[in-house]
Structures are given as structure tokens and as C-alpha cells.
Amino acid sequence: MDTVTRSTLVEKIHAHVGLSRHDSSCVLETMLEQVSEQLSQGETVKLSGFGTFSVRRKSERVGRNPKTGVEVPILPRAVLVFRPSQLLRNRLNNDTVMSRQHDQQGND
């Protein structure tokens, strides 16, 4: 399984939409900038049929160093949370089921 990169996405946009590679790159960069900007402002970004990105604030808590057992304060921070849509979950699960069926048929 290959990793999808920005250049891979630009090529997909170029092939599907027919924009030049430069324009496809601009479209992708603009979309990523907008998503990042909204998240940095604490907004939730919902992409219908794909999922929802949100920022969750975690408060300060006490953790332990696993080697020494010494208590260490963990500072408050923001974490990015992605919740896939039901459509995406179904697609992933159907692809997984289809892949398993394909593997089982090949092993018979």
C-alpha cells in the first residue's frame, strides 16, 4: 500500500478535473490552507461524505515516567480529532470485506 502525497493528489485532480498541474496544486493548497486556518481558530471542519475534523483541548494532568515511576506534569494542549462519516466507514469496511473475500478465494 502506497502513501498518498500532495503530488499524488495534485495528479488525481489534474486527471479528474482537467486543470493544469499548477492550477490543481493551487486548488489543493487553498483547500488545505482553509482547513488548517479554520482548525487553528478552533472551528470544526465538516466535509460531507468524508468526515469531521475538530480540535479538542486537553487540560493539564499528571503522568508518570514509565521507567522511573516519577510523576511528571503533562501540560495542557490541543489535539486534532478526525471522525469519519458513516459513508466513509461503510466504504472502508466494504473494501476490507471485499479484500478478505478476494484473499480467501485465492487461497482455496
Backbone as JSON Lines, residues from 0, in Angstrom:
{"i":0,"aa":"M","n":[0.85,-1.18,0.0],"ca":[0.0,0.0,0.0],"c":[0.89,1.24,0.0]}
{"i":1,"aa":"D","n":[0.67,2.13,-0.93],"ca":[1.47,3.34,-1.06],"c":[0.89,4.46,-0.22]}
{"i":2,"aa":"T","n":[1.74,5.41,0.13],"ca":[1.32,6.6,0.84],"c":[0.87,7.65,-0.18]}
{"i":3,"aa":"V","n":[-0.24,8.29,0.1],"ca":[-0.74,9.35,-0.77],"c":[-0.07,10.65,-0.33]}
{"i":4,"aa":"T","n":[0.55,11.34,-1.28],"ca":[1.23,12.6,-1.01],"c":[0.48,13.75,-1.68]}
{"i":5,"aa":"R","n":[0.94,14.96,-1.44],"ca":[0.34,16.12,-2.1],"c":[0.45,16.0,-3.6]}
{"i":6,"aa":"S","n":[1.61,15.56,-4.07],"ca":[1.79,15.45,-5.53],"c":[0.86,14.38,-6.11]}
{"i":7,"aa":"T","n":[0.6,13.31,-5.36],"ca":[-0.35,12.3,-5.81],"c":[-1.74,12.91,-5.95]}
{"i":8,"aa":"L","n":[-2.14,13.69,-4.97],"ca":[-3.46,14.33,-5.01],"c":[-3.54,15.34,-6.15]}
{"i":9,"aa":"V","n":[-2.47,16.08,-6.38],"ca":[-2.45,17.04,-7.49],"c":[-2.64,16.3,-8.81]}
{"i":10,"aa":"E","n":[-1.96,15.17,-8.98],"ca":[-2.11,14.37,-10.2],"c":[-3.54,13.86,-10.37]}
{"i":11,"aa":"K","n":[-4.16,13.43,-9.27],"ca":[-5.55,12.95,-9.33],"c":[-6.5,14.09,-9.74]}
{"i":12,"aa":"I","n":[-6.3,15.27,-9.16],"ca":[-7.13,16.42,-9.52],"c":[-6.92,16.76,-10.99]}
{"i":13,"aa":"H","n":[-5.67,16.78,-11.41],"ca":[-5.34,17.08,-12.81],"c":[-6.04,16.1,-13.75]}
{"i":14,"aa":"A","n":[-6.01,14.81,-13.43],"ca":[-6.6,13.78,-14.29],"c":[-8.13,13.84,-14.29]}
{"i":15,"aa":"H","n":[-8.74,14.07,-13.1],"ca":[-10.2,14.04,-13.0],"c":[-10.87,15.32,-13.48]}
{"i":16,"aa":"V","n":[-10.28,16.46,-13.12],"ca":[-10.93,17.74,-13.4],"c":[-10.43,18.36,-14.7]}
{"i":17,"aa":"G","n":[-9.2,18.05,-15.05],"ca":[-8.65,18.58,-16.29],"c":[-7.95,19.91,-16.14]}
{"i":18,"aa":"L","n":[-7.75,20.35,-14.9],"ca":[-6.99,21.58,-14.68],"c":[-5.51,21.32,-14.94]}
{"i":19,"aa":"S","n":[-4.76,22.37,-15.17],"ca":[-3.32,22.2,-15.3],"c":[-2.77,21.73,-13.96]}
{"i":20,"aa":"R","n":[-1.57,21.2,-13.98],"ca":[-0.95,20.75,-12.72],"c":[-0.77,21.93,-11.76]}
{"i":21,"aa":"H","n":[-0.42,23.07,-12.29],"ca":[-0.24,24.26,-11.46],"c":[-1.57,24.65,-10.8]}
{"i":22,"aa":"D","n":[-2.64,24.72,-11.6],"ca":[-3.95,25.08,-11.05],"c":[-4.44,24.01,-10.06]}
{"i":23,"aa":"S","n":[-4.18,22.74,-10.37],"ca":[-4.57,21.65,-9.46],"c":[-3.85,21.79,-8.14]}
{"i":24,"aa":"S","n":[-2.57,22.15,-8.2],"ca":[-1.79,22.36,-6.99],"c":[-2.35,23.54,-6.19]}
{"i":25,"aa":"C","n":[-2.72,24.61,-6.87],"ca":[-3.31,25.78,-6.2],"c":[-4.62,25.43,-5.51]}
{"i":26,"aa":"V","n":[-5.45,24.63,-6.17],"ca":[-6.73,24.21,-5.58],"c":[-6.47,23.42,-4.3]}
{"i":27,"aa":"L","n":[-5.57,22.45,-4.37],"ca":[-5.27,21.62,-3.21],"c":[-4.69,22.46,-2.08]}
{"i":28,"aa":"E","n":[-3.72,23.3,-2.38],"ca":[-3.09,24.14,-1.35],"c":[-4.1,25.07,-0.69]}
{"i":29,"aa":"T","n":[-4.99,25.65,-1.49],"ca":[-6.01,26.55,-0.96],"c":[-6.94,25.8,-0.01]}
{"i":30,"aa":"M","n":[-7.35,24.6,-0.41],"ca":[-8.23,23.8,0.44],"c":[-7.53,23.44,1.76]}
{"i":31,"aa":"L","n":[-6.29,23.0,1.68],"ca":[-5.56,22.63,2.9],"c":[-5.32,23.84,3.8]}
{"i":32,"aa":"E","n":[-5.02,24.99,3.19],"ca":[-4.84,26.21,3.98],"c":[-6.12,26.6,4.7]}
{"i":33,"aa":"Q","n":[-7.25,26.5,4.01],"ca":[-8.53,26.86,4.62],"c":[-8.88,25.92,5.77]}
{"i":34,"aa":"V","n":[-8.68,24.63,5.57],"ca":[-8.96,23.66,6.64],"c":[-8.06,23.96,7.83]}
{"i":35,"aa":"S","n":[-6.76,24.17,7.58],"ca":[-5.81,24.47,8.67],"c":[-6.18,25.75,9.4]}
{"i":36,"aa":"E","n":[-6.54,26.77,8.65],"ca":[-6.9,28.05,9.25],"c":[-8.12,27.92,10.16]}
{"i":37,"aa":"Q","n":[-9.15,27.25,9.68],"ca":[-10.36,27.08,10.48],"c":[-10.07,26.27,11.75]}
{"i":38,"aa":"L","n":[-9.27,25.22,11.62],"ca":[-8.93,24.41,12.79],"c":[-8.1,25.21,13.79]}
{"i":39,"aa":"S","n":[-7.17,26.03,13.3],"ca":[-6.34,26.83,14.2],"c":[-7.17,27.87,14.95]}
{"i":40,"aa":"Q","n":[-8.32,28.25,14.38],"ca":[-9.22,29.18,15.06],"c":[-10.21,28.45,15.98]}
{"i":41,"aa":"G","n":[-10.07,27.13,16.08],"ca":[-10.94,26.36,16.96],"c":[-12.25,25.93,16.31]}
{"i":42,"aa":"E","n":[-12.38,26.17,15.02],"ca":[-13.6,25.79,14.3],"c":[-13.59,24.29,13.97]}
{"i":43,"aa":"T","n":[-14.76,23.74,13.79],"ca":[-14.91,22.37,13.32],"c":[-15.06,22.4,11.81]}
{"i":44,"aa":"V","n":[-14.39,21.47,11.13],"ca":[-14.47,21.39,9.67],"c":[-15.17,20.09,9.31]}
{"i":45,"aa":"K","n":[-16.35,20.22,8.69],"ca":[-17.14,19.05,8.32],"c":[-17.15,18.94,6.8]}
{"i":46,"aa":"L","n":[-16.64,17.83,6.28],"ca":[-16.64,17.55,4.85],"c":[-17.65,16.43,4.62]}
{"i":47,"aa":"S","n":[-18.8,16.79,4.11],"ca":[-19.9,15.85,3.93],"c":[-19.44,14.63,3.14]}
{"i":48,"aa":"G","n":[-19.77,13.46,3.64],"ca":[-19.4,12.21,2.97],"c":[-17.99,11.76,3.27]}
{"i":49,"aa":"F","n":[-17.21,12.58,3.98],"ca":[-15.83,12.23,4.3],"c":[-15.63,12.14,5.81]}
{"i":50,"aa":"G","n":[-15.87,13.25,6.51],"ca":[-15.72,13.22,7.96],"c":[-15.62,14.61,8.55]}
{"i":51,"aa":"T","n":[-15.37,14.64,9.85],"ca":[-15.32,15.89,10.59],"c":[-13.99,16.0,11.32]}
{"i":52,"aa":"F","n":[-13.32,17.14,11.12],"ca":[-12.09,17.45,11.85],"c":[-12.47,18.43,12.95]}
{"i":53,"aa":"S","n":[-11.96,18.2,14.14],"ca":[-12.19,19.15,15.22],"c":[-10.97,19.19,16.13]}
{"i":54,"aa":"V","n":[-10.9,20.24,16.92],"ca":[-9.81,20.42,17.86],"c":[-10.36,20.19,19.25]}
{"i":55,"aa":"R","n":[-9.69,19.32,19.99],"ca":[-10.1,19.05,21.37],"c":[-9.03,19.57,22.31]}
{"i":56,"aa":"R","n":[-9.44,20.31,23.28],"ca":[-8.5,20.86,24.27],"c":[-8.35,19.86,25.42]}
{"i":57,"aa":"K","n":[-7.12,19.53,25.72],"ca":[-6.86,18.64,26.85],"c":[-6.27,19.47,27.98]}
{"i":58,"aa":"S","n":[-6.78,19.27,29.17],"ca":[-6.3,20.05,30.31],"c":[-5.02,19.42,30.88]}
{"i":59,"aa":"E","n":[-4.4,20.16,31.77],"ca":[-3.18,19.65,32.4],"c":[-3.52,18.43,33.24]}
{"i":60,"aa":"R","n":[-2.58,17.48,33.25],"ca":[-2.79,16.29,34.07],"c":[-1.43,15.77,34.51]}
{"i":61,"aa":"V","n":[-1.47,14.81,35.39],"ca":[-0.23,14.23,35.91],"c":[-0.02,12.88,35.22]}
{"i":62,"aa":"G","n":[1.18,12.7,34.7],"ca":[1.54,11.42,34.1],"c":[2.72,10.84,34.86]}
{"i":63,"aa":"R","n":[3.15,9.66,34.43],"ca":[4.29,9.02,35.08],"c":[5.33,8.62,34.04]}
{"i":64,"aa":"N","n":[6.58,8.8,34.4],"ca":[7.67,8.31,33.59],"c":[7.65,6.78,33.74]}
{"i":65,"aa":"P","n":[7.45,6.03,32.65],"ca":[7.32,4.58,32.78],"c":[8.59,3.89,33.3]}
{"i":66,"aa":"K","n":[9.75,4.48,33.09],"ca":[11.0,3.88,33.56],"c":[11.19,4.07,35.05]}
{"i":67,"aa":"T","n":[10.97,5.31,35.5],"ca":[11.29,5.64,36.89],"c":[10.07,5.68,37.81]}
{"i":68,"aa":"G","n":[8.88,5.86,37.22],"ca":[7.68,5.97,38.04],"c":[7.48,7.36,38.61]}
{"i":69,"aa":"V","n":[8.35,8.29,38.28],"ca":[8.26,9.65,38.8],"c":[7.1,10.37,38.11]}
{"i":70,"aa":"E","n":[6.31,11.08,38.93],"ca":[5.19,11.85,38.38],"c":[5.72,13.05,37.6]}
{"i":71,"aa":"V","n":[5.11,13.29,36.45],"ca":[5.52,14.39,35.58],"c":[4.25,15.12,35.13]}
{"i":72,"aa":"P","n":[4.25,16.46,35.23],"ca":[3.05,17.18,34.76],"c":[3.01,17.17,33.22]}
{"i":73,"aa":"I","n":[1.85,16.88,32.68],"ca":[1.63,16.95,31.23],"c":[0.86,18.24,30.99]}
{"i":74,"aa":"L","n":[1.46,19.13,30.22],"ca":[0.89,20.46,30.01],"c":[-0.39,20.4,29.18]}
{"i":75,"aa":"P","n":[-1.25,21.41,29.33],"ca":[-2.47,21.45,28.51],"c":[-2.08,21.59,27.03]}
{"i":76,"aa":"R","n":[-2.87,20.97,26.18],"ca":[-2.57,21.03,24.75],"c":[-3.83,20.82,23.94]}
{"i":77,"aa":"A","n":[-3.71,21.11,22.66],"ca":[-4.81,20.89,21.72],"c":[-4.46,19.67,20.87]}
{"i":78,"aa":"V","n":[-5.44,18.82,20.62],"ca":[-5.23,17.66,19.76],"c":[-6.25,17.68,18.64]}
{"i":79,"aa":"L","n":[-5.82,17.24,17.48],"ca":[-6.69,17.17,16.32],"c":[-7.44,15.84,16.34]}
{"i":80,"aa":"V","n":[-8.74,15.91,16.15],"ca":[-9.57,14.71,16.15],"c":[-10.26,14.6,14.79]}
{"i":81,"aa":"F","n":[-10.22,13.41,14.21],"ca":[-10.94,13.17,12.96],"c":[-11.97,12.09,13.21]}
{"i":82,"aa":"R","n":[-13.19,12.39,12.84],"ca":[-14.27,11.41,12.96],"c":[-14.79,11.15,11.54]}
{"i":83,"aa":"P","n":[-14.56,9.93,11.03],"ca":[-15.01,9.63,9.66],"c":[-16.53,9.59,9.58]}
{"i":84,"aa":"S","n":[-17.06,9.96,8.41],"ca":[-18.5,9.9,8.2],"c":[-18.93,8.44,8.09]}
{"i":85,"aa":"Q","n":[-20.21,8.2,8.23],"ca":[-20.73,6.85,8.1],"c":[-20.47,6.31,6.69]}
{"i":86,"aa":"L","n":[-20.57,7.19,5.7],"ca":[-20.31,6.81,4.32],"c":[-18.87,6.32,4.14]}
{"i":87,"aa":"L","n":[-17.91,7.04,4.72],"ca":[-16.51,6.63,4.64],"c":[-16.29,5.33,5.41]}
{"i":88,"aa":"R","n":[-16.89,5.2,6.59],"ca":[-16.76,3.96,7.37],"c":[-17.28,2.77,6.58]}
{"i":89,"aa":"N","n":[-18.45,2.94,5.97],"ca":[-19.02,1.85,5.17],"c":[-18.1,1.49,4.01]}
{"i":90,"aa":"R","n":[-17.56,2.51,3.36],"ca":[-16.66,2.27,2.24],"c":[-15.41,1.51,2.68]}
{"i":91,"aa":"L","n":[-14.85,1.91,3.8],"ca":[-13.66,1.23,4.32],"c":[-13.98,-0.2,4.71]}
{"i":92,"aa":"N","n":[-15.11,-0.4,5.37],"ca":[-15.48,-1.75,5.81],"c":[-15.83,-2.65,4.63]}
{"i":93,"aa":"N","n":[-16.52,-2.1,3.62],"ca":[-16.83,-2.89,2.43],"c":[-15.57,-3.26,1.68]}
{"i":94,"aa":"D","n":[-14.62,-2.32,1.57],"ca":[-13.36,-2.61,0.92],"c":[-12.59,-3.68,1.68]}
{"i":95,"aa":"T","n":[-12.64,-3.62,3.02],"ca":[-11.96,-4.62,3.83],"c":[-12.6,-5.98,3.64]}
{"i":96,"aa":"V","n":[-13.93,-6.03,3.63],"ca":[-14.65,-7.29,3.42],"c":[-14.34,-7.85,2.04]}
{"i":97,"aa":"M","n":[-14.37,-6.98,1.03],"ca":[-14.09,-7.43,-0.34],"c":[-12.66,-7.94,-0.45]}
{"i":98,"aa":"S","n":[-11.72,-7.27,0.21],"ca":[-10.32,-7.68,0.18],"c":[-10.15,-9.05,0.84]}
{"i":99,"aa":"R","n":[-10.84,-9.26,1.97],"ca":[-10.76,-10.56,2.65],"c":[-11.36,-11.66,1.79]}
{"i":100,"aa":"Q","n":[-12.49,-11.36,1.16],"ca":[-13.12,-12.36,0.28],"c":[-12.19,-12.7,-0.88]}
{"i":101,"aa":"H","n":[-11.54,-11.7,-1.43],"ca":[-10.62,-11.91,-2.54],"c":[-9.44,-12.77,-2.08]}
{"i":102,"aa":"D","n":[-8.9,-12.48,-0.87],"ca":[-7.79,-13.26,-0.34],"c":[-8.19,-14.7,-0.09]}
{"i":103,"aa":"Q","n":[-9.4,-14.9,0.43],"ca":[-9.87,-16.26,0.71],"c":[-10.08,-17.03,-0.57]}
{"i":104,"aa":"Q","n":[-10.57,-16.39,-1.61],"ca":[-10.78,-17.08,-2.88],"c":[-9.45,-17.5,-3.49]}
{"i":105,"aa":"G","n":[-8.43,-16.72,-3.3],"ca":[-7.12,-17.03,-3.85],"c":[-6.43,-18.16,-3.11]}
{"i":106,"aa":"N","n":[-6.85,-18.38,-1.84],"ca":[-6.22,-19.43,-1.03],"c":[-6.92,-20.76,-1.12]}
{"i":107,"aa":"D","n":[-8.03,-20.84,-1.82],"ca":[-8.78,-22.1,-1.91],"c":[-8.12,-23.09,-2.8]}
